[in-house]
């Protein structure tokens, strides 16, 4: 039985944090190891340039960091094709062909794009590449004929735009070579992890993240600074667990759910201090993060080998994407000299 093709990836705009780990990386490794999929893992440097074009060093410096994070969490180049987006020229040609099938109005209506434009405060200076990145994503997906795309709920509009492009292309050019992908959503409870400050979003720009590369002392310092219940001033005071970041993290990371339930009950009654509960969380996080950190440090000792892994993955991805591009050119009728 043929494996389904899975495609996912990350923008290299900094080291990856535990929000990425819970939201996608951990499940990505599980899917890779299930044996049911042929995974393509893309480091989306070209997409990252859409809003970082004037700071390319940020992308270049982050490339190796993201690759190290991938290897550290258990992504295996023997099981997954790990590649760099900019090294696959076919993606840009496919994007050009798909752009002719999408209107500007449709791109501007994309809910995900609208939200991100607002977040980045572009105002009237939206880069064309940023507005167009749903089309670029369609090229990323269809180049490998990916059928399964792990996404969060907020990315479903992007996936639907890809499906629209696939349907339009196949109809216009009377073919069936492009494949409609479906979304694979994270298991319940493995969605977005809040920031250390209680903000719904964990991000580098907000300074509220724990990174996979952080050492034990840094993790401990960050945990001890976490947002809890602002009204829980004294140990004996009853505290709230709803919206309390420490307990949110315990729900996600602690496998001992009975213990978490006991701690919640004790905290709500009064008698459990924030310092004690943070120390317990730090112990739980270290159990999860220490092996990742050790693997990362090991891989970091030979960066040349990591770059070689990315080169080999890019060569393999290039070959597959070129095959799809040839079929697309055939369908449109652009291979004028092929049989002459």
Coordinates of C-alpha atoms in Angstrom, one line a residue:
X1 CA 0.0 0.0 0.0
X2 CA 1.4 3.4 -1.0
X3 CA 2.2 5.8 1.7
X4 CA 0.4 9.2 1.9
X5 CA 2.7 12.1 1.2
X6 CA 2.9 14.5 4.1
X7 CA 4.2 18.0 3.9
X8 CA 4.9 20.6 6.6
X9 CA 7.6 23.0 7.7
X10 CA 8.7 26.1 9.5
X11 CA 9.9 29.6 8.7
X12 CA 13.5 30.1 9.8
X13 CA 13.1 33.4 11.7
X14 CA 14.8 32.2 14.9
X15 CA 15.2 29.1 17.1
X16 CA 12.1 27.0 17.7
X17 CA 10.4 27.1 21.1
X18 CA 8.3 24.7 23.1
X19 CA 5.2 26.2 21.5
X20 CA 6.4 24.8 18.2
X21 CA 7.3 21.5 19.9
X22 CA 3.8 21.0 21.3
X23 CA 1.9 22.5 18.4
X24 CA 3.6 20.6 15.6
X25 CA 7.1 19.1 16.1
X26 CA 6.2 16.4 18.6
X27 CA 3.2 15.2 16.5
X28 CA 5.4 15.5 13.3
X29 CA 7.9 13.0 14.8
X30 CA 5.0 10.7 15.7
X31 CA 3.6 10.8 12.2
X32 CA 7.1 10.2 10.7
X33 CA 7.6 7.1 12.9
X34 CA 4.2 5.7 12.2
X35 CA 5.4 4.3 8.9
X36 CA 2.2 5.5 7.2
X37 CA 3.6 8.6 5.6
X38 CA 6.4 9.8 3.3
X39 CA 7.1 13.1 5.0
X40 CA 8.6 16.2 3.3
X41 CA 9.8 18.8 5.9
X42 CA 10.5 22.2 4.5
X43 CA 12.5 25.0 6.0
X44 CA 10.6 27.9 4.4
X45 CA 13.3 30.5 4.0
X46 CA 11.8 32.1 0.9
X47 CA 8.5 32.5 2.7
X48 CA 10.3 34.0 5.6
X49 CA 11.9 36.6 3.3
X50 CA 8.4 37.9 2.4
X51 CA 8.5 40.1 5.5
X52 CA 12.3 39.9 6.3
X53 CA 13.8 40.8 2.9
X54 CA 15.7 43.7 4.3
X55 CA 17.2 41.5 7.0
X56 CA 18.4 38.3 5.2
X57 CA 21.0 37.6 7.8
X58 CA 18.2 36.7 10.2
X59 CA 17.1 34.0 7.8
X60 CA 20.6 32.7 7.1
X61 CA 21.5 32.5 10.7
X62 CA 18.3 30.8 11.6
X63 CA 18.5 28.1 9.0
X64 CA 21.0 25.9 10.9
X65 CA 19.2 26.6 14.2
X66 CA 15.9 25.2 12.8
X67 CA 17.7 22.2 11.3
X68 CA 19.3 21.5 14.7
X69 CA 15.9 21.8 16.4
X70 CA 14.5 19.3 13.9
X71 CA 17.2 16.7 14.5
X72 CA 17.0 17.3 18.3
X73 CA 13.3 16.5 18.6
X74 CA 13.7 13.3 16.5
X75 CA 13.1 14.2 12.9
X76 CA 15.2 11.7 11.0
X77 CA 16.6 12.4 7.5
X78 CA 16.4 8.6 6.8
X79 CA 12.6 8.7 7.3
X80 CA 11.8 12.3 6.2
X81 CA 13.1 14.5 3.4
X82 CA 14.3 17.7 5.1
X83 CA 15.0 20.4 2.6
X84 CA 15.4 24.1 2.0
X85 CA 12.6 25.9 0.1
X86 CA 14.9 28.3 -1.8
X87 CA 16.9 25.5 -3.2
X88 CA 13.9 24.1 -5.2
X89 CA 13.6 26.4 -8.3
X90 CA 10.5 24.5 -9.6
X91 CA 8.5 26.0 -6.7
X92 CA 9.0 29.5 -8.1
X93 CA 7.9 28.6 -11.6
X94 CA 4.9 26.7 -10.3
X95 CA 4.0 29.8 -8.2
X96 CA 4.1 32.0 -11.4
X97 CA 1.7 29.7 -13.2
X98 CA -0.7 29.5 -10.3
X99 CA -0.7 33.3 -9.8
X100 CA -2.5 33.6 -13.2
X101 CA -5.4 31.6 -11.7
X102 CA -6.0 33.7 -8.6
X103 CA -7.3 37.2 -8.2
X104 CA -5.9 39.9 -5.9
X105 CA -9.4 40.2 -4.4
X106 CA -9.3 36.5 -3.4
X107 CA -5.9 36.8 -1.8
X108 CA -7.1 39.9 0.2
X109 CA -10.1 38.0 1.4
X110 CA -8.0 35.1 2.8
X111 CA -8.7 35.3 6.6
X112 CA -5.3 34.1 7.6
X113 CA -3.6 36.6 5.4
X114 CA -5.8 39.4 6.7
X115 CA -5.0 38.5 10.3
X116 CA -1.2 38.4 9.7
X117 CA -1.2 41.6 7.7
X118 CA -2.9 43.3 10.7
X119 CA -0.5 41.7 13.2
X120 CA 2.6 42.8 11.2
X121 CA 1.1 46.3 10.8
X122 CA 2.1 46.7 7.1
X123 CA -0.6 49.4 6.6
X124 CA -0.3 50.4 2.9
X125 CA 3.1 48.8 2.5
X126 CA 2.2 45.1 2.1
X127 CA 5.0 43.3 0.2
X128 CA 3.6 41.6 -2.9
X129 CA 5.4 38.4 -1.9
X130 CA 3.5 38.4 1.5
X131 CA 0.1 38.9 -0.1
X132 CA 1.0 36.2 -2.6
X133 CA 2.3 33.6 -0.2
X134 CA -0.9 31.5 -0.2
X135 CA -0.1 30.9 -3.9
X136 CA 3.5 30.1 -3.0
X137 CA 2.2 27.6 -0.4
X138 CA 0.0 25.9 -3.1
X139 CA 3.2 25.4 -5.1
X140 CA 5.0 24.0 -2.1
X141 CA 2.2 21.5 -1.5
X142 CA 1.4 20.5 -5.1
X143 CA 5.0 20.1 -6.2
X144 CA 5.2 17.0 -4.1
X145 CA 1.6 16.0 -4.6
X146 CA 1.2 16.1 -0.8
X147 CA -2.1 14.7 0.4
X148 CA -1.7 15.4 4.2
X149 CA -0.8 18.8 5.6
X150 CA -0.5 19.1 9.4
X151 CA -2.0 22.6 10.2
X152 CA -3.6 24.5 13.0
X153 CA -7.2 25.7 12.8
X154 CA -6.1 29.2 11.7
X155 CA -4.3 27.7 8.7
X156 CA -7.4 26.0 7.2
X157 CA -8.1 29.0 4.9
X158 CA -4.6 28.7 3.4
X159 CA -5.3 25.0 2.7
X160 CA -8.6 25.8 1.1
X161 CA -6.9 28.3 -1.2
X162 CA -4.6 25.5 -2.4
X163 CA -7.5 23.2 -3.0
X164 CA -9.2 26.0 -5.1
X165 CA -6.0 26.4 -7.2
X166 CA -5.8 22.6 -7.7
X167 CA -9.4 22.5 -8.9
X168 CA -9.0 25.5 -11.1
X169 CA -5.8 24.3 -12.7
X170 CA -7.2 20.8 -13.4
X171 CA -10.4 22.2 -14.9
X172 CA -8.7 24.9 -17.0
X173 CA -6.1 22.6 -18.4
X174 CA -8.3 19.5 -18.5
X175 CA -6.0 17.3 -16.4
X176 CA -5.9 15.6 -13.0
X177 CA -2.2 15.9 -12.3
X178 CA -2.6 18.1 -9.3
X179 CA -3.8 16.6 -6.0
X180 CA -6.1 18.2 -3.5
X181 CA -4.6 18.1 0.0
X182 CA -6.4 17.6 3.3
X183 CA -5.5 19.0 6.7
X184 CA -4.3 17.0 9.6
X185 CA -5.1 18.9 12.8
X186 CA -3.3 18.5 16.1
X187 CA -4.8 16.2 18.7
X188 CA -7.0 17.9 21.2
X189 CA -4.9 19.6 23.9
X190 CA -1.9 19.9 21.6
X191 CA -2.7 23.2 20.0
X192 CA -1.2 26.6 20.7
X193 CA 0.8 26.9 24.0
X194 CA 0.4 30.3 25.7
X195 CA 3.5 32.5 26.4
X196 CA 5.2 32.6 29.8
X197 CA 3.5 36.0 30.5
X198 CA 0.0 34.5 29.9
X199 CA -0.3 36.0 26.4
X200 CA -2.2 33.6 24.1
X201 CA 0.7 33.6 21.7
X202 CA 4.3 32.4 22.5
X203 CA 6.8 34.3 20.3
X204 CA 10.3 35.6 20.1
X205 CA 9.1 39.1 19.5
X206 CA 7.1 39.1 22.7
X207 CA 10.1 37.6 24.7
X208 CA 7.8 35.1 26.4
X209 CA 9.1 31.7 25.0
X210 CA 11.2 28.8 26.2
X211 CA 13.4 27.6 23.4
X212 CA 14.5 24.0 22.7
X213 CA 18.1 25.3 22.8
X214 CA 17.7 26.9 26.2
X215 CA 20.0 25.4 28.9
X216 CA 18.6 24.1 32.2
X217 CA 19.4 27.3 34.1
X218 CA 17.7 29.5 31.6
X219 CA 14.6 27.3 31.6
X220 CA 14.5 27.4 35.4
X221 CA 14.8 31.2 35.4
X222 CA 12.0 31.5 32.8
X223 CA 9.7 29.1 34.7
X224 CA 10.1 31.0 37.9
X225 CA 9.0 34.2 36.1
X226 CA 5.8 32.7 34.7
X227 CA 2.4 34.3 35.0
X228 CA 0.1 32.6 37.6
X229 CA -2.9 34.1 39.5
X230 CA -2.1 37.7 40.3
X231 CA -4.5 37.6 43.3
X232 CA -2.7 34.6 44.8
X233 CA -0.4 36.7 47.0
X234 CA 0.1 34.5 50.1
X235 CA 0.5 30.7 50.2
X236 CA -2.6 30.3 52.2
X237 CA -4.7 32.3 49.7
X238 CA -7.1 30.2 47.4
X239 CA -5.8 30.4 43.8
X240 CA -7.3 30.1 40.4
X241 CA -6.0 27.5 37.9
X242 CA -8.0 28.9 34.9
X243 CA -5.7 31.1 32.9
X244 CA -2.8 30.2 35.2
X245 CA 0.0 29.5 32.8
X246 CA 1.8 27.1 35.2
X247 CA -1.2 24.8 35.3
X248 CA -1.7 25.1 31.6
X249 CA 1.8 23.9 31.1
X250 CA 1.4 21.1 33.6
X251 CA -1.8 19.9 31.7
X252 CA 0.3 19.7 28.6
X253 CA 3.6 18.3 29.8
X254 CA 3.0 16.3 32.9
X255 CA 2.1 12.7 32.1
X256 CA 0.9 12.2 35.7
X257 CA -2.6 13.6 35.3
X258 CA -3.7 12.5 38.8
X259 CA -0.8 14.4 40.4
X260 CA -1.8 17.5 38.4
X261 CA -5.4 17.2 39.6
X262 CA -4.2 16.9 43.2
X263 CA -2.1 20.1 42.8
X264 CA -5.0 22.0 41.3
X265 CA -7.2 21.0 44.2
X266 CA -4.6 22.1 46.7
X267 CA -3.9 25.4 44.9
X268 CA -7.6 26.2 44.7
X269 CA -8.2 25.5 48.5
X270 CA -5.1 27.5 49.5
X271 CA -1.8 26.2 51.0
X272 CA 0.2 25.7 47.8
X273 CA 2.6 28.5 46.9
X274 CA 3.6 29.7 43.4
X275 CA 7.3 29.0 44.0
X276 CA 6.6 25.4 44.9
X277 CA 4.4 24.7 41.9
X278 CA 6.8 26.4 39.6
X279 CA 9.7 24.2 40.9
X280 CA 7.5 21.2 40.2
X281 CA 6.8 22.4 36.7
X282 CA 10.5 23.0 36.1
X283 CA 11.2 19.4 37.0
X284 CA 8.5 18.2 34.6
X285 CA 9.8 20.3 31.8
X286 CA 13.4 19.2 32.3
X287 CA 12.3 15.6 32.0
X288 CA 11.0 16.4 28.5
X289 CA 13.6 18.9 27.4
X290 CA 16.9 17.5 28.7
X291 CA 17.1 14.7 26.2
X292 CA 16.3 17.1 23.3
X293 CA 18.9 19.5 24.6
X294 CA 21.5 16.8 24.7
X295 CA 20.8 15.6 21.2
X296 CA 20.9 19.2 19.9
X297 CA 24.3 19.8 21.5
X298 CA 25.6 16.7 19.9
X299 CA 24.4 17.6 16.4
X300 CA 25.7 21.2 16.9
X301 CA 29.3 19.8 17.2
X302 CA 29.2 19.0 13.5
X303 CA 27.4 21.7 11.6
X304 CA 29.0 20.6 8.3
X305 CA 27.1 17.3 8.6
X306 CA 23.8 19.2 9.2
X307 CA 24.3 21.3 6.1
X308 CA 25.2 18.1 4.1
X309 CA 21.9 16.6 5.4
X310 CA 20.0 19.7 4.1
X311 CA 21.8 19.5 0.8
X312 CA 20.9 15.9 0.2
X313 CA 17.3 16.5 1.2
X314 CA 17.1 19.4 -1.1
X315 CA 18.5 17.4 -4.0
X316 CA 15.9 14.7 -3.5
X317 CA 13.1 17.3 -3.2
X318 CA 14.4 19.0 -6.3
X319 CA 14.1 15.9 -8.3
X320 CA 10.4 15.3 -7.2
X321 CA 9.4 18.9 -7.8
X322 CA 11.0 19.0 -11.2
X323 CA 8.9 15.9 -12.2
X324 CA 5.7 17.7 -11.2
X325 CA 6.8 20.9 -13.0
X326 CA 7.3 18.9 -16.2
X327 CA 3.8 17.6 -16.0
X328 CA 2.4 21.1 -15.3
X329 CA 4.3 22.5 -18.3
X330 CA 2.9 19.6 -20.5
X331 CA -0.6 20.3 -19.3
X332 CA -0.4 24.1 -20.1
X333 CA 1.4 23.3 -23.4
X334 CA 4.7 25.0 -22.7
X335 CA 7.0 22.2 -23.6
X336 CA 7.3 23.4 -27.2
X337 CA 10.5 21.6 -28.1
X338 CA 9.9 18.4 -26.1
X339 CA 9.1 16.1 -29.1
X340 CA 10.8 18.0 -31.9

